[in-house]
mmCIF file of C-alpha atoms and ligand atoms in Angstrom:
data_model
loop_
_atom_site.group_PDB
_atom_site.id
_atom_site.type_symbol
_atom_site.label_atom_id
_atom_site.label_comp_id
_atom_site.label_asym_id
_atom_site.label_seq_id
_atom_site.Cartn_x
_atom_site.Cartn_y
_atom_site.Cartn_z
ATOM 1 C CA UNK A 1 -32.444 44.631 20.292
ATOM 2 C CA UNK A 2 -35.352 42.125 19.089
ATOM 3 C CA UNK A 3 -37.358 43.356 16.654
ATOM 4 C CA UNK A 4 -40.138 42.931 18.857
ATOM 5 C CA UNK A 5 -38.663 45.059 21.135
ATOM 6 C CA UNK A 6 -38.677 48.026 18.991
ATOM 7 C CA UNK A 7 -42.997 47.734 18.076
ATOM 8 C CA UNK A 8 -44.571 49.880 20.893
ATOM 9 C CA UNK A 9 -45.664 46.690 22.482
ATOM 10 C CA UNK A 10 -48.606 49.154 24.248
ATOM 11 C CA UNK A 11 -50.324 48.926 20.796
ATOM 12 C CA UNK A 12 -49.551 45.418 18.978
ATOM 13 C CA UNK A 13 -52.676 44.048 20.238
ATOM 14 C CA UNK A 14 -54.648 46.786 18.258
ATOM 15 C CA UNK A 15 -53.246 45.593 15.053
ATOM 16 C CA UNK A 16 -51.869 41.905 15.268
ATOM 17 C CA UNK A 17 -55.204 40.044 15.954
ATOM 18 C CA UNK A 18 -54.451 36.748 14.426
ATOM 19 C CA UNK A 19 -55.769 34.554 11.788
ATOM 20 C CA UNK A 20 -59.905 34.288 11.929
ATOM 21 C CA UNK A 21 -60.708 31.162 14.172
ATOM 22 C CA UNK A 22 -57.338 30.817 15.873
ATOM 23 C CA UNK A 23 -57.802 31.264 19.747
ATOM 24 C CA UNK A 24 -60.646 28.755 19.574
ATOM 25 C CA UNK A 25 -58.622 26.158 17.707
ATOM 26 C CA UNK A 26 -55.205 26.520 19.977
ATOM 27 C CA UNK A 27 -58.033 26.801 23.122
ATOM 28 C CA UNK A 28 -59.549 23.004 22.026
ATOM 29 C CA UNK A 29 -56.404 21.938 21.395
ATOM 30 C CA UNK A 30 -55.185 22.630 24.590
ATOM 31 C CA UNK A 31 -58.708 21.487 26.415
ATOM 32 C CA UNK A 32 -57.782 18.190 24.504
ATOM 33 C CA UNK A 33 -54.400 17.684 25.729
ATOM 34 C CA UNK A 34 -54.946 19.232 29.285
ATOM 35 C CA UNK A 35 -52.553 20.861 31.991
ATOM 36 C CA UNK A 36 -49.848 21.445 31.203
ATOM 37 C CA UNK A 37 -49.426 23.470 27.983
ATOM 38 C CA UNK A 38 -46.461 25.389 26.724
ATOM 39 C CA UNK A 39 -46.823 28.131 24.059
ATOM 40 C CA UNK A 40 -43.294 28.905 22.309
ATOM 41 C CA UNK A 41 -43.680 33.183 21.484
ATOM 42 C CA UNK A 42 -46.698 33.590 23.671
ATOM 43 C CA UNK A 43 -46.463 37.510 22.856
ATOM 44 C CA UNK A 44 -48.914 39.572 24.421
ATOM 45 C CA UNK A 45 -51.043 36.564 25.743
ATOM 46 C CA UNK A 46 -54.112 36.826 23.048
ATOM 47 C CA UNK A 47 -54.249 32.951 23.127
ATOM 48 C CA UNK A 48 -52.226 31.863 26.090
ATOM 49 C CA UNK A 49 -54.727 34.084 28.465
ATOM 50 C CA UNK A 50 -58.289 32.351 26.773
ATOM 51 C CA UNK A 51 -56.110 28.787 27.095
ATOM 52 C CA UNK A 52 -55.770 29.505 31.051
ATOM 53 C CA UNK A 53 -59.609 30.957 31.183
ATOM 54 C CA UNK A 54 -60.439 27.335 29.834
ATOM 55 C CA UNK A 55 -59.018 25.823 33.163
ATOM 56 C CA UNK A 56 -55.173 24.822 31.290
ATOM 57 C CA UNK A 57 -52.337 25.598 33.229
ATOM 58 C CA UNK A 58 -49.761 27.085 30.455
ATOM 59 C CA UNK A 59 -46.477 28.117 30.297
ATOM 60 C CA UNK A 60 -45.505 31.205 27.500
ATOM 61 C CA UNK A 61 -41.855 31.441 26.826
ATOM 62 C CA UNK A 62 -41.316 34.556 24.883
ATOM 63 C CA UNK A 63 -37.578 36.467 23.977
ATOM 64 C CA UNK A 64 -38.633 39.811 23.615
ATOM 65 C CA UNK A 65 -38.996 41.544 27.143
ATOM 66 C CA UNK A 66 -42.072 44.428 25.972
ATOM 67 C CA UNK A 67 -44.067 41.466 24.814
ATOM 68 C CA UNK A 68 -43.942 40.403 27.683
ATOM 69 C CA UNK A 69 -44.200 43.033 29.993
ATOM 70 C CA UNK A 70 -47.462 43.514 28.037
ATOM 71 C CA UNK A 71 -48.833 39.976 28.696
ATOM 72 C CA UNK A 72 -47.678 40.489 32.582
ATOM 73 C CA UNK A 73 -49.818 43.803 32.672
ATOM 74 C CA UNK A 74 -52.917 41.920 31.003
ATOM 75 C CA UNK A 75 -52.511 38.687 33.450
ATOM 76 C CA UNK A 76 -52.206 40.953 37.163
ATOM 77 C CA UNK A 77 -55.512 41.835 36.254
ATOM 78 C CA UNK A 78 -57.127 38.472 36.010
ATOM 79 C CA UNK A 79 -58.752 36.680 38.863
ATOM 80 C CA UNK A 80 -56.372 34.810 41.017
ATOM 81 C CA UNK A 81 -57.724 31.107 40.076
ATOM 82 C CA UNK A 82 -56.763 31.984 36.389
ATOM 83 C CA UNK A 83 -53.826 33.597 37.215
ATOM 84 C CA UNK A 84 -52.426 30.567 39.087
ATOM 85 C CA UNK A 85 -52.563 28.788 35.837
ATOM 86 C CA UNK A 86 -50.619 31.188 34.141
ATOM 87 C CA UNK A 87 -46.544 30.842 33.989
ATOM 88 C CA UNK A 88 -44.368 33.578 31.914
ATOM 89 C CA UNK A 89 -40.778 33.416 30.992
ATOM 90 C CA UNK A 90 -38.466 35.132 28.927
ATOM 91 C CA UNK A 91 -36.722 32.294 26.605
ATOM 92 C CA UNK A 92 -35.805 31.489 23.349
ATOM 93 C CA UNK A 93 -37.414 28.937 21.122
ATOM 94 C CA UNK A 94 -34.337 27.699 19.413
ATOM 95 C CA UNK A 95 -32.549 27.076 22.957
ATOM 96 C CA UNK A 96 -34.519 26.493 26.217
ATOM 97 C CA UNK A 97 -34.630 23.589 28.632
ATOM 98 C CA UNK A 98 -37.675 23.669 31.488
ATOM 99 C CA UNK A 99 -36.372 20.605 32.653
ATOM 100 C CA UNK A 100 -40.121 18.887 32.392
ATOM 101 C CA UNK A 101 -42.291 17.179 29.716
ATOM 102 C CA UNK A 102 -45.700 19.097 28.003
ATOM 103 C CA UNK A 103 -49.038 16.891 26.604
ATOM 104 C CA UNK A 104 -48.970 20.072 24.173
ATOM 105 C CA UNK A 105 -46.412 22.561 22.541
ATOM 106 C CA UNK A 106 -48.088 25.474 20.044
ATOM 107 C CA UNK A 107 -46.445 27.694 18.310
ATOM 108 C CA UNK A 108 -49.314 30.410 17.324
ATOM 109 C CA UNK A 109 -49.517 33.484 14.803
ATOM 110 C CA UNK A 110 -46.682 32.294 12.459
ATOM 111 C CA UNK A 111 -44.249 32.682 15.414
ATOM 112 C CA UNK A 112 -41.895 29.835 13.460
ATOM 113 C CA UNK A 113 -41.349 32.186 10.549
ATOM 114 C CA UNK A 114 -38.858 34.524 12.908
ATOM 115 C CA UNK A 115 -36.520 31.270 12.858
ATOM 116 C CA UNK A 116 -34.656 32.747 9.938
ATOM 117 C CA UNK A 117 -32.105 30.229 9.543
ATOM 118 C CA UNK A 118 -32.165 26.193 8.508
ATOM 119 C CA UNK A 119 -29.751 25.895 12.094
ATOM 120 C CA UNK A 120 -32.503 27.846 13.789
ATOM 121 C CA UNK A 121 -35.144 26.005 12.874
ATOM 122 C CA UNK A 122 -33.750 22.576 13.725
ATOM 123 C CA UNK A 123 -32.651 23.926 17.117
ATOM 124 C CA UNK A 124 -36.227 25.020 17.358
ATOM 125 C CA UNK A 125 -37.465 21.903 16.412
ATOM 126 C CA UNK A 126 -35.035 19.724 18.546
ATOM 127 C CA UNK A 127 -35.882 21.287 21.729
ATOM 128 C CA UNK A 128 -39.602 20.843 21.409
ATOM 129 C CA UNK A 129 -39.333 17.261 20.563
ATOM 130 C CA UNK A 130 -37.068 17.262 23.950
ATOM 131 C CA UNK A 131 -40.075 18.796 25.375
ATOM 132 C CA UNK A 132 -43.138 16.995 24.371
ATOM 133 C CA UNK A 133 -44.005 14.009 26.353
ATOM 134 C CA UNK A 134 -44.200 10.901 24.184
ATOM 135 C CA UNK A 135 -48.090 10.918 23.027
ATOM 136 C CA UNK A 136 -47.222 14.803 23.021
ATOM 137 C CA UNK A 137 -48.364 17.030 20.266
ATOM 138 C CA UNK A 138 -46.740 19.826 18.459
ATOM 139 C CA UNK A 139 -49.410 22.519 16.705
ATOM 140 C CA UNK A 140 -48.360 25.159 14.878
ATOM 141 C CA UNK A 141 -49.523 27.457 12.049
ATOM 142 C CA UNK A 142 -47.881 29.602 9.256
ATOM 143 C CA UNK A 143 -48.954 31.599 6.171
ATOM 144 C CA UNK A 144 -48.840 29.237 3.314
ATOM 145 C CA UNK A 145 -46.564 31.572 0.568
ATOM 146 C CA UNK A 146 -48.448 32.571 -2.335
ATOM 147 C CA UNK A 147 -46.211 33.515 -5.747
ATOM 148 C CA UNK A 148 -48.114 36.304 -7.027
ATOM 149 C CA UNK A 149 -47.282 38.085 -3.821
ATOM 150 C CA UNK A 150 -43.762 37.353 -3.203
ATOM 151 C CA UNK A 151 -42.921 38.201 -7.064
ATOM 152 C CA UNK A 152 -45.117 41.524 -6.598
ATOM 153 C CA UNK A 153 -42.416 42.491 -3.744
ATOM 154 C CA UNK A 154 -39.479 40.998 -5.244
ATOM 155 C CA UNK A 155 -36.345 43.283 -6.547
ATOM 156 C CA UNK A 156 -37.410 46.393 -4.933
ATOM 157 C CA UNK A 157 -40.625 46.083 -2.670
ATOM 158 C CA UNK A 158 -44.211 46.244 -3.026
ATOM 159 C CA UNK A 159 -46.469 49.732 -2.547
ATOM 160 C CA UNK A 160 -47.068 50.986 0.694
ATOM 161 C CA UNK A 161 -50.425 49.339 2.025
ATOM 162 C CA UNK A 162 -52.890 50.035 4.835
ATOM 163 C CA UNK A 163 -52.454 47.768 7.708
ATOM 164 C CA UNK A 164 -54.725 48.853 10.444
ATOM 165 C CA UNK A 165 -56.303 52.105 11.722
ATOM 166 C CA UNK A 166 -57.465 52.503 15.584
ATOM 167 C CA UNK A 167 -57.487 54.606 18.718
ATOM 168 C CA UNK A 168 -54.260 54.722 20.452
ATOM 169 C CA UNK A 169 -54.984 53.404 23.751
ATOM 170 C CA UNK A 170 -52.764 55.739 26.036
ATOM 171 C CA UNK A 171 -52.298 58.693 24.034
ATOM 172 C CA UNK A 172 -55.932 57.776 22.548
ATOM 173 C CA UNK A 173 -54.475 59.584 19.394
ATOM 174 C CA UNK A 174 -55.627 58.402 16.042
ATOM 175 C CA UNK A 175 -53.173 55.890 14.379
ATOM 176 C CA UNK A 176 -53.037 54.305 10.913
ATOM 177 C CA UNK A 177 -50.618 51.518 10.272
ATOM 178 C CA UNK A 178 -48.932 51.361 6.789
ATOM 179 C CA UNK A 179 -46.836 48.497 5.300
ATOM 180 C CA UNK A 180 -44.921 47.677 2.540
ATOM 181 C CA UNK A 181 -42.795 44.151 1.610
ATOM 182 C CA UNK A 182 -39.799 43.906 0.173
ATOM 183 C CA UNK A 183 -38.967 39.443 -0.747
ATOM 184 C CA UNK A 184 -35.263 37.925 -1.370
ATOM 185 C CA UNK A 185 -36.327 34.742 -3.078
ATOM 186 C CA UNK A 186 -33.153 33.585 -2.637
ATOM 187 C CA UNK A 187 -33.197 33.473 1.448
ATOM 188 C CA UNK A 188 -36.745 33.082 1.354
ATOM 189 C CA UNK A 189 -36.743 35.687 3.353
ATOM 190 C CA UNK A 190 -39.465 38.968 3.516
ATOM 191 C CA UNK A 191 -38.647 42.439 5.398
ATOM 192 C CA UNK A 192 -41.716 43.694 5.790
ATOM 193 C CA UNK A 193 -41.262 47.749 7.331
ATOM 194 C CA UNK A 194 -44.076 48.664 8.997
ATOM 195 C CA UNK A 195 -45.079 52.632 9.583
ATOM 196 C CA UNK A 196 -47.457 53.781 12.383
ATOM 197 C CA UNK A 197 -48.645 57.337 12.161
ATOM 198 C CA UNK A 198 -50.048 59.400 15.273
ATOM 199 C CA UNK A 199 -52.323 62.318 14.468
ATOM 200 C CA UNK A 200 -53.536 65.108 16.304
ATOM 201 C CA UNK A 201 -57.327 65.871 15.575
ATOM 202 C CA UNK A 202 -56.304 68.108 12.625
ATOM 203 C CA UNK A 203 -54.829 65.319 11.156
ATOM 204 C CA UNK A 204 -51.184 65.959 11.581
ATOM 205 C CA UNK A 205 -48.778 63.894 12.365
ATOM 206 C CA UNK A 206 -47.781 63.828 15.547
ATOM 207 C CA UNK A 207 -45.374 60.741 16.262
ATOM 208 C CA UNK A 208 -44.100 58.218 13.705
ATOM 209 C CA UNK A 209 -42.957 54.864 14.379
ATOM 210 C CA UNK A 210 -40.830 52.404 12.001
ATOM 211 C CA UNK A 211 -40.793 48.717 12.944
ATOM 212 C CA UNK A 212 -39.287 46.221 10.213
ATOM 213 C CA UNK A 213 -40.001 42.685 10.639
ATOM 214 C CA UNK A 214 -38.309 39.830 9.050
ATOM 215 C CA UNK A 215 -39.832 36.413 7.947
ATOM 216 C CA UNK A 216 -38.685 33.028 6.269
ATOM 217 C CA UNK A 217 -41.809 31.997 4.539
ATOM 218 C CA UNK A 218 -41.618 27.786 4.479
ATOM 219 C CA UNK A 219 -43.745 25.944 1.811
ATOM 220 C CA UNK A 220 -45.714 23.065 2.478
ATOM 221 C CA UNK A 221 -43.124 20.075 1.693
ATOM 222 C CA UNK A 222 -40.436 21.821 3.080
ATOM 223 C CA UNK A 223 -41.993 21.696 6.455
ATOM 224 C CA UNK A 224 -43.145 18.439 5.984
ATOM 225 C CA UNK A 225 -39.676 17.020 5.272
ATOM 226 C CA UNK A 226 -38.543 19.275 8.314
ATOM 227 C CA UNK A 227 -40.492 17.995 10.681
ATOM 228 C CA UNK A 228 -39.720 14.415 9.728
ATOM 229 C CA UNK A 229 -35.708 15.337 9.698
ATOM 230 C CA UNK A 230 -36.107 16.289 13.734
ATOM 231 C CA UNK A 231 -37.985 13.557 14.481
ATOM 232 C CA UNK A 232 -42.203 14.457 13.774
ATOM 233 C CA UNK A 233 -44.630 12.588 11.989
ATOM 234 C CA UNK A 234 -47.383 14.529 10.413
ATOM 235 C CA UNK A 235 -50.284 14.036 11.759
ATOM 236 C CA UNK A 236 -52.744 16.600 10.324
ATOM 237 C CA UNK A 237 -52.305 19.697 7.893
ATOM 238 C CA UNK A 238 -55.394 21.769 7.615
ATOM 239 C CA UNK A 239 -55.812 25.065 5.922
ATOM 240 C CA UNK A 240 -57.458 26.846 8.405
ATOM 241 C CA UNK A 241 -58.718 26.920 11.690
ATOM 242 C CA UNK A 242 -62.120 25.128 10.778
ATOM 243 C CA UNK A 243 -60.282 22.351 10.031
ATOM 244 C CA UNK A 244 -60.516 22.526 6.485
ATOM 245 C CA UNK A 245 -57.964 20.824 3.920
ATOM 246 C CA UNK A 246 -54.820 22.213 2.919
ATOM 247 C CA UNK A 247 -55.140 25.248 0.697
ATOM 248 C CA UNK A 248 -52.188 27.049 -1.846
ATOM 249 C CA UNK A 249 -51.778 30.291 -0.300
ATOM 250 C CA UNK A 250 -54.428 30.211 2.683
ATOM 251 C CA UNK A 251 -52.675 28.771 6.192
ATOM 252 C CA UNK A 252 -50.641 25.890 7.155
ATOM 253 C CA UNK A 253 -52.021 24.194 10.282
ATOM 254 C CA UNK A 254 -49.637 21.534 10.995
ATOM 255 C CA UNK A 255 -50.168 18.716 14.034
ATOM 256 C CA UNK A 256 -46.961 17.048 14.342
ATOM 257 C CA UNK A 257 -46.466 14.107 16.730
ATOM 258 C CA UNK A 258 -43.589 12.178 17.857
ATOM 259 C CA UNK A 259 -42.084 9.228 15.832
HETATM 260 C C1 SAM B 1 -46.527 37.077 15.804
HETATM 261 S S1 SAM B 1 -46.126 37.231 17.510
HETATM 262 C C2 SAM B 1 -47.205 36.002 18.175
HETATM 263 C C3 SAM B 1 -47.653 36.283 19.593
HETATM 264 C C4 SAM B 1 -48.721 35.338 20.139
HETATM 265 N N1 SAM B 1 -48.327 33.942 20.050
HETATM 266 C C5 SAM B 1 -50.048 35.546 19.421
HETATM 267 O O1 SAM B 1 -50.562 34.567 18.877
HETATM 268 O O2 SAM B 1 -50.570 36.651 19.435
HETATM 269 C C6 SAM B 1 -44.540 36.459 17.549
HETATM 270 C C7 SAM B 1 -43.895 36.408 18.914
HETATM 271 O O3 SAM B 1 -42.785 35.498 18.845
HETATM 272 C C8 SAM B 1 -41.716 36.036 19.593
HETATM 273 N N2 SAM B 1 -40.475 35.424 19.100
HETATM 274 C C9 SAM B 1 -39.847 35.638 17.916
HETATM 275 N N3 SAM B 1 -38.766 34.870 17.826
HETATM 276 C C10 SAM B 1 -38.689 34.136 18.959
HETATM 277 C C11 SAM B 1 -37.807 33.167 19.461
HETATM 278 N N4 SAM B 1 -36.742 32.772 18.761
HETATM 279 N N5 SAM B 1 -38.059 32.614 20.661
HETATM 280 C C12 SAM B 1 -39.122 33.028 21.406
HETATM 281 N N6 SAM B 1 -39.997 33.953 20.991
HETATM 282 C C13 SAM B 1 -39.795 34.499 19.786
HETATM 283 C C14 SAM B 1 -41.818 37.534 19.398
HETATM 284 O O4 SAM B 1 -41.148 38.237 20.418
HETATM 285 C C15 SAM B 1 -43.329 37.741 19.394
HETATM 286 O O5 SAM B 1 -43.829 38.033 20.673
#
């Protein structure tokens, strides 16, 4: 089963709400580029939705079916026009073929850091070139890794943290969202386990849910060099979503472009 399979899919959007500035950025992006756009782990929709609202037809490809069935629910109940724009399909990033060409491919929310393998990452890689039509542009973001934090959750795991608190919105039960990291510096790989409460109004719990995620964290000339191995130039880095330079241990913006 896909990890993202086992979150309650019903509640990700109350706790995953992406890195500050993000929908704007991938929406001008995508104004930029025009129809059409394909988004590689499109989730629940939170960008590919606002990138159809801004007149872009899009295609989401995304391999876990409760994602999804999530971002199906939240596009039946947009208007028709926007709707029309709007194409979902289960898929995986490291292996798809939609036998046609895109002005734009984004890969939002650090969706590239569930490639956990070199192999699946140049798959990846290789079949968005394949996609992207020759003055085609490949935008991406992940977290840029800082030491301190990896070393605080290497050899045994970090303290449990607070990740989010909100309203549950079908059982409108109070949830809190805990999390704790454990790194393997050697695979460059994180396991973070995440633990969602329910509580009933005295405060007991009432359902608990476990979802582990894994990550390869990638530093900045790694994914520089990889992108040049499958065939990108770099054509921007920022280190945010204003478009500000490259930052240790704030985001990696990349815009990659065809050589
Ligand atoms: C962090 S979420 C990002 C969702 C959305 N792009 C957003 O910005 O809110 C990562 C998504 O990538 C999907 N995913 C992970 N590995 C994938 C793969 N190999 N191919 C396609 N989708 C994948 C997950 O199912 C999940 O929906």
């Amino acid at each position: 089963m896909d990890e993202y399979d086992r979150i309650d899919a019903g509640i990700y959007d109350c706790y995953a709400t992406g890195v500050s500035g993000d929908v704007a950025f991938y929406v001008d992006q995508a104004k930029r580029s025009g129809s059409p756009v394909l988004e590689l782990g499109c989730g629940t929709g939170r960008i590919l939705i606002p990138v159809a609202e801004a007149g872009v037809e899009v295609v989401g490809i995304d391999r876990s079916p409760s994602m999804l069935a999530v971002a199906k629910e939240r596009v039946a109940t947009l208007n028709s026009e926007v709707r029309s724009r709007i194409e979902l399909a289960q898929g995986d990033m490291r292996d798809f073929s939609l036998g046609r060409r895109f002005g734009l491919i984004v890969i939002p929310y650090r969706s590239f850091l569930h490639l956990l393998a070199t192999d699946d990452q140049r798959a990846a890689l290789g079949r968005i070139r394949e996609h992207l039509g020759d003055a085609g542009r490949l935008v991406f973001n992940v977290f840029d890794p800082r030491l301190d934090l990896l070393q605080q959750s290497t050899g045994g795991g970090s303290e449990l943290r607070k990740l989010a608190e909100f309203t549950h919105p079908q059982t409108h039960r109070r949830v809190v969202g805990w999390y704790a990291s454990s790194c393997d510096p050697l695979r460059q790989v994180i396991e973070q386990y995440n633990v969602f409460d329910q509580m009933d109004d005295q405060g007991t719990v009432v359902a608990r849910q476990y979802v582990p995620l894994t990550l390869r964290y990638v530093f900045r000339y790694e994914m520089q060099h990889l992108l040049e191995l499958c065939g990108f130039k770099v054509d921007a880095l920022y280190g945010d979503f204003e478009r500000g330079p490259f930052r240790y241990g704030g985001e990696q913006v990349w815009v990659a472009v065809k050589r």
